[in-house]
JSON list of C-alpha atoms and ligand atoms in Angstrom, two decimals:
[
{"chain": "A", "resi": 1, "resn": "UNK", "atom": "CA", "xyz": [-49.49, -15.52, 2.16]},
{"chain": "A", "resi": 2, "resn": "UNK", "atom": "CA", "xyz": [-49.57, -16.99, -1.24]},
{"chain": "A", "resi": 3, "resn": "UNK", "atom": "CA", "xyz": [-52.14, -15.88, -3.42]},
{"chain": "A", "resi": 4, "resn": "UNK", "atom": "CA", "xyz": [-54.91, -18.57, -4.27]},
{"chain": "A", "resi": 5, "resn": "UNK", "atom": "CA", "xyz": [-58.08, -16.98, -5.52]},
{"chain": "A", "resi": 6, "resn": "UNK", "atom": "CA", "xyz": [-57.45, -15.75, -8.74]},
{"chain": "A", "resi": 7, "resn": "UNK", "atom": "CA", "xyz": [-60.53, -13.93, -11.13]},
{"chain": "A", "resi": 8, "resn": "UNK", "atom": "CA", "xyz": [-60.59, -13.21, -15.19]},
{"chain": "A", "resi": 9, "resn": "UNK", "atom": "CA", "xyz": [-62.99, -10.53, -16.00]},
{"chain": "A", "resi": 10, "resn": "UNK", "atom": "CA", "xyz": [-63.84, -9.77, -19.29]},
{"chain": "A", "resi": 11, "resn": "UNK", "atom": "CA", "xyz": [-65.29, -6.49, -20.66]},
{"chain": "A", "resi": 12, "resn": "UNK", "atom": "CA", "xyz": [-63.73, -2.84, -22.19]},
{"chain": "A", "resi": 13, "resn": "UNK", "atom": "CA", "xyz": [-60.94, -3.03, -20.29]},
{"chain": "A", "resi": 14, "resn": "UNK", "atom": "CA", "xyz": [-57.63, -5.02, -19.07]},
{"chain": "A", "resi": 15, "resn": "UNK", "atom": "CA", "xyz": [-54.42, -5.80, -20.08]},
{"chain": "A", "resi": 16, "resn": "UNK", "atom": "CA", "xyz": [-55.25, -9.00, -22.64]},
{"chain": "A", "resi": 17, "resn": "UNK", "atom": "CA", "xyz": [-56.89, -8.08, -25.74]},
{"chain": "A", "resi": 18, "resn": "UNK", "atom": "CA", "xyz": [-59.08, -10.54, -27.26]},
{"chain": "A", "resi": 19, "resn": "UNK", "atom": "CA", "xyz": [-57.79, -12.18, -30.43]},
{"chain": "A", "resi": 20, "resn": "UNK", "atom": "CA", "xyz": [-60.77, -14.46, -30.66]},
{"chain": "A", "resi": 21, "resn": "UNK", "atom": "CA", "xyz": [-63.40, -16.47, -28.56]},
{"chain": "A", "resi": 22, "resn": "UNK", "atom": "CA", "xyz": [-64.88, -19.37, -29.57]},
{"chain": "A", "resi": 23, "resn": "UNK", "atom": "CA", "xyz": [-67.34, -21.96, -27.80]},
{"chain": "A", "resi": 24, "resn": "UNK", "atom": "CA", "xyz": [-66.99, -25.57, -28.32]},
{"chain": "A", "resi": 25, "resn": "UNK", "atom": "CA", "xyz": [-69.68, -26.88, -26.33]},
{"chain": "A", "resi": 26, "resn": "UNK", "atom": "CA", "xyz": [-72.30, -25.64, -23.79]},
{"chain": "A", "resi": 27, "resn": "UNK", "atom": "CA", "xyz": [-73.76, -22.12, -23.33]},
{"chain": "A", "resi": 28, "resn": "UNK", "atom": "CA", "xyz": [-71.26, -19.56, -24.71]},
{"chain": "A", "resi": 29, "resn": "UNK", "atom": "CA", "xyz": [-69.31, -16.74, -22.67]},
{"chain": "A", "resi": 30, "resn": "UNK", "atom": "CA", "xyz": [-70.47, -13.12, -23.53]},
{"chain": "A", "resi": 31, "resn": "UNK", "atom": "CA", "xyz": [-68.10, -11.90, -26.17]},
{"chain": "A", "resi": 32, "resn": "UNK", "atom": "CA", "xyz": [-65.61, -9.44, -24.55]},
{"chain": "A", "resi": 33, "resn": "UNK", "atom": "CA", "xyz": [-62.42, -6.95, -25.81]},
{"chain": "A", "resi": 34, "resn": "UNK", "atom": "CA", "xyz": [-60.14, -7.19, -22.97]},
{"chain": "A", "resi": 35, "resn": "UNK", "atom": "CA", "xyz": [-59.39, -9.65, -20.02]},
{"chain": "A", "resi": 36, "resn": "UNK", "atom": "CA", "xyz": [-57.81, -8.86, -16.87]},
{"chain": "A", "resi": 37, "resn": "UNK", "atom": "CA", "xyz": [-56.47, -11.45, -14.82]},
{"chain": "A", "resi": 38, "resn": "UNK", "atom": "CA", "xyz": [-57.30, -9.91, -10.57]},
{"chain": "A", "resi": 39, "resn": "UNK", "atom": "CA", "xyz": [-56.12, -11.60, -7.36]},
{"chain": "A", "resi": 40, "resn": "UNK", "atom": "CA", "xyz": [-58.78, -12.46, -5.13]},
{"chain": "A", "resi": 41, "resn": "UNK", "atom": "CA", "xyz": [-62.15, -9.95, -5.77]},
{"chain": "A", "resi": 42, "resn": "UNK", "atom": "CA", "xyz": [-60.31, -7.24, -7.05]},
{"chain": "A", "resi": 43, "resn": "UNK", "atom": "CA", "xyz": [-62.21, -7.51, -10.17]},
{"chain": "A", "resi": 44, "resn": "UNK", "atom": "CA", "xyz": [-63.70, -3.92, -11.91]},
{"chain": "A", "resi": 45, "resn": "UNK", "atom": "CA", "xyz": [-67.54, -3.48, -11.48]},
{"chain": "A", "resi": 46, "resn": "UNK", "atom": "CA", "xyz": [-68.05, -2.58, -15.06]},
{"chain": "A", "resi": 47, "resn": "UNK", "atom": "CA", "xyz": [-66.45, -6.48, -16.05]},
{"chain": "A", "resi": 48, "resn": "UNK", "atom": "CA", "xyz": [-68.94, -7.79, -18.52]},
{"chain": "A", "resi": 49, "resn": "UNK", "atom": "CA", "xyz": [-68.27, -11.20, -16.36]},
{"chain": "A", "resi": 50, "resn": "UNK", "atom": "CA", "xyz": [-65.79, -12.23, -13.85]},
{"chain": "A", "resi": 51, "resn": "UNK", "atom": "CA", "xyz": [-64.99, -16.12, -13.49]},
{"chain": "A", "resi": 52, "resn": "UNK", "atom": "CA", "xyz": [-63.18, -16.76, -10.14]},
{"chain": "A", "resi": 53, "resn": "UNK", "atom": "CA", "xyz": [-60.80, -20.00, -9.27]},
{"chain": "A", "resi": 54, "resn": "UNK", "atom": "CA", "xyz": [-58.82, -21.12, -7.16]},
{"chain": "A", "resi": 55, "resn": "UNK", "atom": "CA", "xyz": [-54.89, -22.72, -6.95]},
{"chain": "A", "resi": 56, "resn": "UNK", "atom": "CA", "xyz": [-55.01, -25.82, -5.32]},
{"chain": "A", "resi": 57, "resn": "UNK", "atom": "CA", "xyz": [-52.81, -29.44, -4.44]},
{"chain": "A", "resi": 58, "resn": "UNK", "atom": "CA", "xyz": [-52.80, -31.32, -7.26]},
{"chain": "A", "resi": 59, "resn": "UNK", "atom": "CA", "xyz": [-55.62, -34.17, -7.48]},
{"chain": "A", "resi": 60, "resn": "UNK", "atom": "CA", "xyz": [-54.16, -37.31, -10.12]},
{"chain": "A", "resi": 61, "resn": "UNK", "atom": "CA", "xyz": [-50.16, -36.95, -10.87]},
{"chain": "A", "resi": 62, "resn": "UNK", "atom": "CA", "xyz": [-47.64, -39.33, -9.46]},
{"chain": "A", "resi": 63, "resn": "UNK", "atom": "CA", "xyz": [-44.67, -39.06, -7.95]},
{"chain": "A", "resi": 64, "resn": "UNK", "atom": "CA", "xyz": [-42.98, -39.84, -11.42]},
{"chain": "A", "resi": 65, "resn": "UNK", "atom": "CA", "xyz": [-45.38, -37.17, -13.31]},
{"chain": "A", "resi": 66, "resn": "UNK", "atom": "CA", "xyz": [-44.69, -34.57, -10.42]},
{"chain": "A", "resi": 67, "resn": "UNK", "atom": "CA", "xyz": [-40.90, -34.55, -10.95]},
{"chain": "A", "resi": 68, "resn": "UNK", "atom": "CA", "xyz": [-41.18, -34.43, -14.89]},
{"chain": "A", "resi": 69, "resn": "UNK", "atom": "CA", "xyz": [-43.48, -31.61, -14.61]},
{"chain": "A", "resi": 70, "resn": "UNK", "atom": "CA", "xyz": [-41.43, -29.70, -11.94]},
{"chain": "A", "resi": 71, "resn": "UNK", "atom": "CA", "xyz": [-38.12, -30.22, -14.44]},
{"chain": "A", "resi": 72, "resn": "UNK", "atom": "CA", "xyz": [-39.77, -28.63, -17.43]},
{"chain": "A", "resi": 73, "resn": "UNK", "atom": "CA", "xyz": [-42.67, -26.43, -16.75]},
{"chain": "A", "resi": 74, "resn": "UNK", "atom": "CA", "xyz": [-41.84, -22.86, -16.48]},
{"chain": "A", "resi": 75, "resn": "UNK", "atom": "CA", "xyz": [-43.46, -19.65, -14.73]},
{"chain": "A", "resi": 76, "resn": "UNK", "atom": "CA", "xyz": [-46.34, -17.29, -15.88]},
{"chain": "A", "resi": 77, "resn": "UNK", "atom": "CA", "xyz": [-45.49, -13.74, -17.27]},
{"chain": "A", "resi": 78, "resn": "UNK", "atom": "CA", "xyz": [-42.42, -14.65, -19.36]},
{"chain": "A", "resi": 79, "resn": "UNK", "atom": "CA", "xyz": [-41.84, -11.56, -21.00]},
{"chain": "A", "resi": 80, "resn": "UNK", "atom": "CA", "xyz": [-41.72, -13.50, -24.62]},
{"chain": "A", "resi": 81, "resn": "UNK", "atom": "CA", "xyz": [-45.02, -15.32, -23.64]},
{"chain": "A", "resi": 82, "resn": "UNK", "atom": "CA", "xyz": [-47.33, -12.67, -24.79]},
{"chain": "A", "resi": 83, "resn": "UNK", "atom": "CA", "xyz": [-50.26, -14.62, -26.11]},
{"chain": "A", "resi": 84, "resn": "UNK", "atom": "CA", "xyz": [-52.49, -16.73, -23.65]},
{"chain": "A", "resi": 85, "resn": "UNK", "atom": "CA", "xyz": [-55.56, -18.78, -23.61]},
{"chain": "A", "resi": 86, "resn": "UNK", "atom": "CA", "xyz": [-58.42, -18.49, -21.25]},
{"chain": "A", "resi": 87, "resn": "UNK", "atom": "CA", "xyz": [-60.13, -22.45, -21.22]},
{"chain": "A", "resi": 88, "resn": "UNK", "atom": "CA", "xyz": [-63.32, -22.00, -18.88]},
{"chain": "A", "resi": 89, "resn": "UNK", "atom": "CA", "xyz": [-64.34, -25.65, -18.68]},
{"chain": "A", "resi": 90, "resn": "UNK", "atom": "CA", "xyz": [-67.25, -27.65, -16.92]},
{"chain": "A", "resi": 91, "resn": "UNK", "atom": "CA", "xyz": [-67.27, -31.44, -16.77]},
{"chain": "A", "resi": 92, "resn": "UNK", "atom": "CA", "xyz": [-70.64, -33.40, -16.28]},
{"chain": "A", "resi": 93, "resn": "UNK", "atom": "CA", "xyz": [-72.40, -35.00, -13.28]},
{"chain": "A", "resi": 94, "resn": "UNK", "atom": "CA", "xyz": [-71.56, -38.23, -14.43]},
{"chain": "A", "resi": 95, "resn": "UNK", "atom": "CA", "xyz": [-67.35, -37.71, -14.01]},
{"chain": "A", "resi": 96, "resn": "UNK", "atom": "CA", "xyz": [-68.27, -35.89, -10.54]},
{"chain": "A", "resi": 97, "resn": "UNK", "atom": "CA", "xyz": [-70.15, -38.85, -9.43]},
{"chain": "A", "resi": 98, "resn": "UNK", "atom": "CA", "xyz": [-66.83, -41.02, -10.36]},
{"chain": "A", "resi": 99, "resn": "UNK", "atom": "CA", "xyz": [-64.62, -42.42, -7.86]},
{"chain": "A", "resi": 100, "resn": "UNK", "atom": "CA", "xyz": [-60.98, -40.51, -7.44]},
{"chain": "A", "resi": 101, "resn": "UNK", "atom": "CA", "xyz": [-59.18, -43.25, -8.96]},
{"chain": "A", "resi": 102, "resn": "UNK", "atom": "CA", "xyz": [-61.56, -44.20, -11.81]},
{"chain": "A", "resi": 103, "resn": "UNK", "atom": "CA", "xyz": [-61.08, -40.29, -13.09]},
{"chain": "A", "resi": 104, "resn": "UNK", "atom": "CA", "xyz": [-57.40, -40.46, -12.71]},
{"chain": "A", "resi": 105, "resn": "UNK", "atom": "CA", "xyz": [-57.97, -44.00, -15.05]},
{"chain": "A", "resi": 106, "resn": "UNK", "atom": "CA", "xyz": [-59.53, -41.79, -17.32]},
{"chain": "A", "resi": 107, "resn": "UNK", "atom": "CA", "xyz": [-57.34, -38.93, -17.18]},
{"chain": "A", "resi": 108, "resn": "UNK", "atom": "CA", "xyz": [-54.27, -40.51, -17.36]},
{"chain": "A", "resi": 109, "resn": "UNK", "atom": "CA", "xyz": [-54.08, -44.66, -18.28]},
{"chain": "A", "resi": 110, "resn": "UNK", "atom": "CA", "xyz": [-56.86, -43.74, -20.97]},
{"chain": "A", "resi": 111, "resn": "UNK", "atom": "CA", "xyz": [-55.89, -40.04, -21.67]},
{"chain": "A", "resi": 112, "resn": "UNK", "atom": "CA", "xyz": [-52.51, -39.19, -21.02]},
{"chain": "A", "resi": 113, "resn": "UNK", "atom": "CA", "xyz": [-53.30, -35.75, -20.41]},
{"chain": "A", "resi": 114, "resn": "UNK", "atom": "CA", "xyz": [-49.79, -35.13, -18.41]},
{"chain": "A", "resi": 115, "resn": "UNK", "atom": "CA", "xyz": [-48.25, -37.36, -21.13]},
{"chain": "A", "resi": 116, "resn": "UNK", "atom": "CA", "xyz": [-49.25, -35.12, -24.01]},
{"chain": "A", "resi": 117, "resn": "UNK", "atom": "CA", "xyz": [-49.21, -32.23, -21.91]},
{"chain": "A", "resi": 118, "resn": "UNK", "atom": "CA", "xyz": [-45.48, -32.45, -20.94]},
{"chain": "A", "resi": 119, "resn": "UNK", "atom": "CA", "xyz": [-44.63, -32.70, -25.15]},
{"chain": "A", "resi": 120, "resn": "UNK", "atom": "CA", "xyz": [-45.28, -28.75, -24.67]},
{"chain": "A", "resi": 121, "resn": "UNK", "atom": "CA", "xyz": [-43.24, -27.74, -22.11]},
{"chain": "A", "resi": 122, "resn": "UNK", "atom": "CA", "xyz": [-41.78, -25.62, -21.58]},
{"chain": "A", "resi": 123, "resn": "UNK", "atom": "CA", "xyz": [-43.28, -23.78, -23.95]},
{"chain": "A", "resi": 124, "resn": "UNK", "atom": "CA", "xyz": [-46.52, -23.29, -22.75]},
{"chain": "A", "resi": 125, "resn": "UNK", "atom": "CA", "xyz": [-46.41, -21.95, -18.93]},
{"chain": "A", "resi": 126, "resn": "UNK", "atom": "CA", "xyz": [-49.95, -23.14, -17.05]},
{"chain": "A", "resi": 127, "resn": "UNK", "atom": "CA", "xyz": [-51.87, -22.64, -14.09]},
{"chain": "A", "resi": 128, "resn": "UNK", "atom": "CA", "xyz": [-55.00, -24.19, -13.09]},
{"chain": "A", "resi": 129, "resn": "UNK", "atom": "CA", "xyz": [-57.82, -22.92, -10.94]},
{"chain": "A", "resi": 130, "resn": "UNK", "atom": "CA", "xyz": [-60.70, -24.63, -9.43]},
{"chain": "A", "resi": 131, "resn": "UNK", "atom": "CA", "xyz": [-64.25, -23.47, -9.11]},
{"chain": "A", "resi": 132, "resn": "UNK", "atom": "CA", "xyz": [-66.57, -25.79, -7.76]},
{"chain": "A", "resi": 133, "resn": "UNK", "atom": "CA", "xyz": [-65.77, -25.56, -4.21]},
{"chain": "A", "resi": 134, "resn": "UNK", "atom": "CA", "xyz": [-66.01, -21.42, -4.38]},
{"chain": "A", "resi": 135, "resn": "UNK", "atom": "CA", "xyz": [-69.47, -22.69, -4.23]},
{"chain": "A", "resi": 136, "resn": "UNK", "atom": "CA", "xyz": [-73.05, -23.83, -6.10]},
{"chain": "A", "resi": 137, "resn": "UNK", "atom": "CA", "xyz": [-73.06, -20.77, -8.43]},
{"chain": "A", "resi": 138, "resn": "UNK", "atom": "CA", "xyz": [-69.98, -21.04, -10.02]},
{"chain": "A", "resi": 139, "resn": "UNK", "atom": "CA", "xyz": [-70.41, -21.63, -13.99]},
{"chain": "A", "resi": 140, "resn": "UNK", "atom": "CA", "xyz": [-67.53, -23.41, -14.60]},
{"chain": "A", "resi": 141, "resn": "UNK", "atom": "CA", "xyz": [-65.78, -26.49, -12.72]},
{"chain": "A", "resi": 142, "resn": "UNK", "atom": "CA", "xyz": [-61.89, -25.10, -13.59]},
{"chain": "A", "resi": 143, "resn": "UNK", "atom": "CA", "xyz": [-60.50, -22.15, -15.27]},
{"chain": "A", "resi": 144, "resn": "UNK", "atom": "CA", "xyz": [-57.18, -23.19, -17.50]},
{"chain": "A", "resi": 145, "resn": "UNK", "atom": "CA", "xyz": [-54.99, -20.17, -18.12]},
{"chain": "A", "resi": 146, "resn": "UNK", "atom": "CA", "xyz": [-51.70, -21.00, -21.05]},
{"chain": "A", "resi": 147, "resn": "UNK", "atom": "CA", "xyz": [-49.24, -18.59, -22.19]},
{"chain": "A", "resi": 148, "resn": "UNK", "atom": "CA", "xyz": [-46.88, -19.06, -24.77]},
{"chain": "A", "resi": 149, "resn": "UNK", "atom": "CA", "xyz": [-44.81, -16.84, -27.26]},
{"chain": "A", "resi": 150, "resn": "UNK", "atom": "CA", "xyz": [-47.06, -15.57, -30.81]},
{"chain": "A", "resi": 151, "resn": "UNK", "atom": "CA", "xyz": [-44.46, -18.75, -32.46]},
{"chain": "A", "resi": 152, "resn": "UNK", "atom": "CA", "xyz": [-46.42, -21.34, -30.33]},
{"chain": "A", "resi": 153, "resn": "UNK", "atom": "CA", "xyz": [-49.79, -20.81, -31.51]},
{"chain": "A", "resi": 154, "resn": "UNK", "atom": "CA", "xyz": [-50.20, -23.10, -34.44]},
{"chain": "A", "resi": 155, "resn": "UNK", "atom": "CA", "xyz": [-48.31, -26.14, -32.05]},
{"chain": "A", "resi": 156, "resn": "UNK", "atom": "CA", "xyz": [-50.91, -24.84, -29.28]},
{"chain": "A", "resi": 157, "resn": "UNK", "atom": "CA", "xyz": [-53.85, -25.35, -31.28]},
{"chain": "A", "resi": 158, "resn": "UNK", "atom": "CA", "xyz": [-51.92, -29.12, -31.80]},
{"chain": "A", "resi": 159, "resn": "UNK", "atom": "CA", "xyz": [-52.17, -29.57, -28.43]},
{"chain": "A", "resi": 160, "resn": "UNK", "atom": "CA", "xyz": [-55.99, -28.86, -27.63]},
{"chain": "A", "resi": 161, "resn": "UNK", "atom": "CA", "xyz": [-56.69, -31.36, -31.19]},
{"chain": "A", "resi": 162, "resn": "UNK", "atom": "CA", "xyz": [-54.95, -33.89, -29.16]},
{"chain": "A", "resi": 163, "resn": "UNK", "atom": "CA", "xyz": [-56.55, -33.02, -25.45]},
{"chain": "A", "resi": 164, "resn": "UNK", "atom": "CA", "xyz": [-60.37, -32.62, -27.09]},
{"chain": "A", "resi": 165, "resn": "UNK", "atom": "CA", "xyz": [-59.62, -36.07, -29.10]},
{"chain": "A", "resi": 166, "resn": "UNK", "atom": "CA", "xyz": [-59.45, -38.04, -26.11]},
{"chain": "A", "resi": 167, "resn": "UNK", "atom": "CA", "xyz": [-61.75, -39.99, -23.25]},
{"chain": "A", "resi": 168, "resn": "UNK", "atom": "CA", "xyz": [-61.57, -37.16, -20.69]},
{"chain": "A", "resi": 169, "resn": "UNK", "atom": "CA", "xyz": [-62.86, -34.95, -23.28]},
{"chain": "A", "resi": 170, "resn": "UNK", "atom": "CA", "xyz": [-66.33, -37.18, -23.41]},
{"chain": "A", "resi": 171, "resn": "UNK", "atom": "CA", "xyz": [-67.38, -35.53, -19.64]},
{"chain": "A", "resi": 172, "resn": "UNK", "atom": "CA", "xyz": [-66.77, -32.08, -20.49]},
{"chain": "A", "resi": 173, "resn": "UNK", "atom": "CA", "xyz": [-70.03, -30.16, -20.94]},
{"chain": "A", "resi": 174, "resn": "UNK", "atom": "CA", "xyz": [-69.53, -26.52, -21.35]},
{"chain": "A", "resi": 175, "resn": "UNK", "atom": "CA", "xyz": [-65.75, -25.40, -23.01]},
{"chain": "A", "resi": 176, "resn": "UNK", "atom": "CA", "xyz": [-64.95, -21.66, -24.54]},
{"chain": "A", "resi": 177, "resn": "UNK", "atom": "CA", "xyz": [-61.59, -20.67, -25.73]},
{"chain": "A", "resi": 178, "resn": "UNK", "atom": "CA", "xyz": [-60.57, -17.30, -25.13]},
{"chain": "A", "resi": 179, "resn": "UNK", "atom": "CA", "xyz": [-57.56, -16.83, -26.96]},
{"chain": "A", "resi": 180, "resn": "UNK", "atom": "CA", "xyz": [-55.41, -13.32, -25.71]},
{"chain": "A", "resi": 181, "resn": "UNK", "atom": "CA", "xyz": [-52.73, -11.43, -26.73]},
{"chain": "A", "resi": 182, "resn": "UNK", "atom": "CA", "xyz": [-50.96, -8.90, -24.36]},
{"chain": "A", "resi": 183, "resn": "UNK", "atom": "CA", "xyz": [-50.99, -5.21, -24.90]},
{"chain": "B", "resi": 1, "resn": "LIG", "atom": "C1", "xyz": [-49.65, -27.26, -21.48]},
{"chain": "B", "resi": 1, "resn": "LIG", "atom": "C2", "xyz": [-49.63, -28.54, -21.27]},
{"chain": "B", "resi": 1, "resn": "LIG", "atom": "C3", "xyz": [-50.45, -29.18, -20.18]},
{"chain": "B", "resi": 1, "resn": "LIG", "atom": "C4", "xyz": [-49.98, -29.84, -19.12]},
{"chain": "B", "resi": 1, "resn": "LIG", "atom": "C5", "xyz": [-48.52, -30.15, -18.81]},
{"chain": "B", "resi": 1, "resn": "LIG", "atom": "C6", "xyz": [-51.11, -30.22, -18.31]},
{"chain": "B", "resi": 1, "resn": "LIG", "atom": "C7", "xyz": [-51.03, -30.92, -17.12]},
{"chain": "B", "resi": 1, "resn": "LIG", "atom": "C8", "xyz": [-52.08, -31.19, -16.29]},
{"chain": "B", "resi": 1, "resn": "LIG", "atom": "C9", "xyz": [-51.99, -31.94, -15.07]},
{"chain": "B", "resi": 1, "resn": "LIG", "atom": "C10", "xyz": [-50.73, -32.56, -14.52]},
{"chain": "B", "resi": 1, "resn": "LIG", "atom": "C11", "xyz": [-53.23, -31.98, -14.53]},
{"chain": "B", "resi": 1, "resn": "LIG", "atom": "C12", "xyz": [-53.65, -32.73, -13.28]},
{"chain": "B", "resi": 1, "resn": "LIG", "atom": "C13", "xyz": [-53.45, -31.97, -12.01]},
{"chain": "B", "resi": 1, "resn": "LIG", "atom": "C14", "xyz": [-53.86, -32.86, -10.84]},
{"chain": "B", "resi": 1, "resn": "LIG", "atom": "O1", "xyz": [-53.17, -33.84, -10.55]},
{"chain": "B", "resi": 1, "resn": "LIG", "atom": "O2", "xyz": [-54.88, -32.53, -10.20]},
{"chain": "B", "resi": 1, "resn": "LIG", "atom": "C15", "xyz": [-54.10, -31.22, -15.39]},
{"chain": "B", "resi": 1, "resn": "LIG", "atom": "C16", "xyz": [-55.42, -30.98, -15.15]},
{"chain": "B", "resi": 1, "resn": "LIG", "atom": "C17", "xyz": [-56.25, -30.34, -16.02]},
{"chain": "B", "resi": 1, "resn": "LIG", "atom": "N1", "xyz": [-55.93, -29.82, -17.24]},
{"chain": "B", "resi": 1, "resn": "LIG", "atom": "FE1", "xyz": [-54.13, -29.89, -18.12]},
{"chain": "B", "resi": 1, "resn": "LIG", "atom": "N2", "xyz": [-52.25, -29.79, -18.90]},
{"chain": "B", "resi": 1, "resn": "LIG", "atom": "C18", "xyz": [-51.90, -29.13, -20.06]},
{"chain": "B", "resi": 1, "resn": "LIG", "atom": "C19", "xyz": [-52.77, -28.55, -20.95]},
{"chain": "B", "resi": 1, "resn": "LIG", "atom": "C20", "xyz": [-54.13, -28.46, -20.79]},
{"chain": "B", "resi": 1, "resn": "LIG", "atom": "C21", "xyz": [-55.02, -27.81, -21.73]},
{"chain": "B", "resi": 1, "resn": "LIG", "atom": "C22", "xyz": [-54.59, -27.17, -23.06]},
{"chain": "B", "resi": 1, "resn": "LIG", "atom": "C23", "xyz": [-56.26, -27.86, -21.19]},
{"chain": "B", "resi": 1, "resn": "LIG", "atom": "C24", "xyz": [-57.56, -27.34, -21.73]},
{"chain": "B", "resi": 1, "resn": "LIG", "atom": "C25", "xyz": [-57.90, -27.36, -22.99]},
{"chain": "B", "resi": 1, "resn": "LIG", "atom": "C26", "xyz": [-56.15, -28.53, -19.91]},
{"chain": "B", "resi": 1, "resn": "LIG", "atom": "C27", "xyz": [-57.18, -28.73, -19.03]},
{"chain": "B", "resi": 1, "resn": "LIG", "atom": "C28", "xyz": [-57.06, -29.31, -17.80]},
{"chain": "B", "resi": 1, "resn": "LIG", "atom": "C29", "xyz": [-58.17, -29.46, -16.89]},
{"chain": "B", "resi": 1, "resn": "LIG", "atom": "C30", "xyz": [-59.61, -29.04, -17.09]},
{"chain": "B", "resi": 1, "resn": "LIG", "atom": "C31", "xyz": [-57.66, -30.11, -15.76]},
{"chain": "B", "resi": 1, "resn": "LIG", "atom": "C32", "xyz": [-58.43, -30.53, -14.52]},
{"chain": "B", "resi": 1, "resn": "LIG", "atom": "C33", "xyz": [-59.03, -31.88, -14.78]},
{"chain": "B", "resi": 1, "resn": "LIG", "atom": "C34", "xyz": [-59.73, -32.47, -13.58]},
{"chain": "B", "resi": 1, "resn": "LIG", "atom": "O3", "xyz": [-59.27, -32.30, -12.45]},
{"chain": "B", "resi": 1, "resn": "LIG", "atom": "O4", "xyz": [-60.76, -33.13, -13.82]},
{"chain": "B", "resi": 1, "resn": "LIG", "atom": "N3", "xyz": [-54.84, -28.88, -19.71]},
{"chain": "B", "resi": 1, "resn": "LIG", "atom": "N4", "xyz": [-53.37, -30.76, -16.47]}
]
């Protein structure tokens, strides 16, 4: 069976080291050295904290976005991809209590998250988890997980300038960057 529940638990140990963490809005994550990335609830009992997502179908592309992103995006653990971000983010009440199509509107007519997304592939190899139907404790509503080789760092800063710049970014409540480097 494909593996769906993924968890990220930070503490003294894993195989990311912790280049920096920094929290742009809402209460910050615990600093940590090391991340490990553990399928289902495999997580160590002496993890500092363990966030838990899960894969899922995706919610806003189109047919059109679907194929571009299938042509250029590229798989996780690229041996040259050895730095990696760990985006924990939680949107507000007000985008939950949205309509499906007026967050896509936002996401993507007002946005263009896939738009400026896609300018970085394939670079940057992404998955995305989801949290909030793990259930009512979970602190964050998706965990975003980039890698990318050490060369891509200054363009992937670019990239979250552009993301936090726009619309979608005005319903996100709590945000940390975790920013990782393998080894
Ligand atoms: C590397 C380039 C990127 C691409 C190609 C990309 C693409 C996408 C796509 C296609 C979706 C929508 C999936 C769906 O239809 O449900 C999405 C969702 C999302 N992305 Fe990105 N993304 C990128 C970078 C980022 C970055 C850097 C962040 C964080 C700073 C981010 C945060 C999110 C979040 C939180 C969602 C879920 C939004 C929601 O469902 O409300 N993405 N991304």
């Amino acid at each position: 069976m494909t593996q769906r529940l993924f968890g990220f638990a930070g503490g003294e140990e894993g195989t990311w080291e912790v280049i920096s963490m920094k929290s742009l809005i809402g209460i910050p994550l615990p600093s940590v050295r090391r991340v490990e990335m553990v399928t289902g609830d495999n997580a160590s009992p002496d993890a500092t904290w363990l966030l838990r997502g899960i894969t899922s179908n995706e919610r806003y592309v189109t047919r059109d976005e679907k194929t571009q992103l299938l042509a250029a995006q590229r798989g996780l653990a690229r041996p040259e991809a050895t730095h990696a971000a760990l985006i924990p983010i939680r949107k507000n009440p007000a985008w939950w209590a949205l309509p499906q199509d007026e967050r896509r509107a936002i996401m993507e007519e007002r946005s263009h998250h896939t738009r400026i997304g896609l300018n970085y592939l394939p670079a940057v190899a992404r998955r995305l988890h989801h949290c909030r139907d793990l259930g009512p404790n979970e602190p964050f509503d998706f965990l975003t997980w980039f890698e990318f080789a050490p060369e891509y760092a200054v363009a992937f800063d670019r990239l979250l300038d552009e993301l936090r710049a726009t619309d979608e970014w005005h319903f996100v409540d709590r945000e940390t960057e975790v920013r990782l480097r393998r080894g």
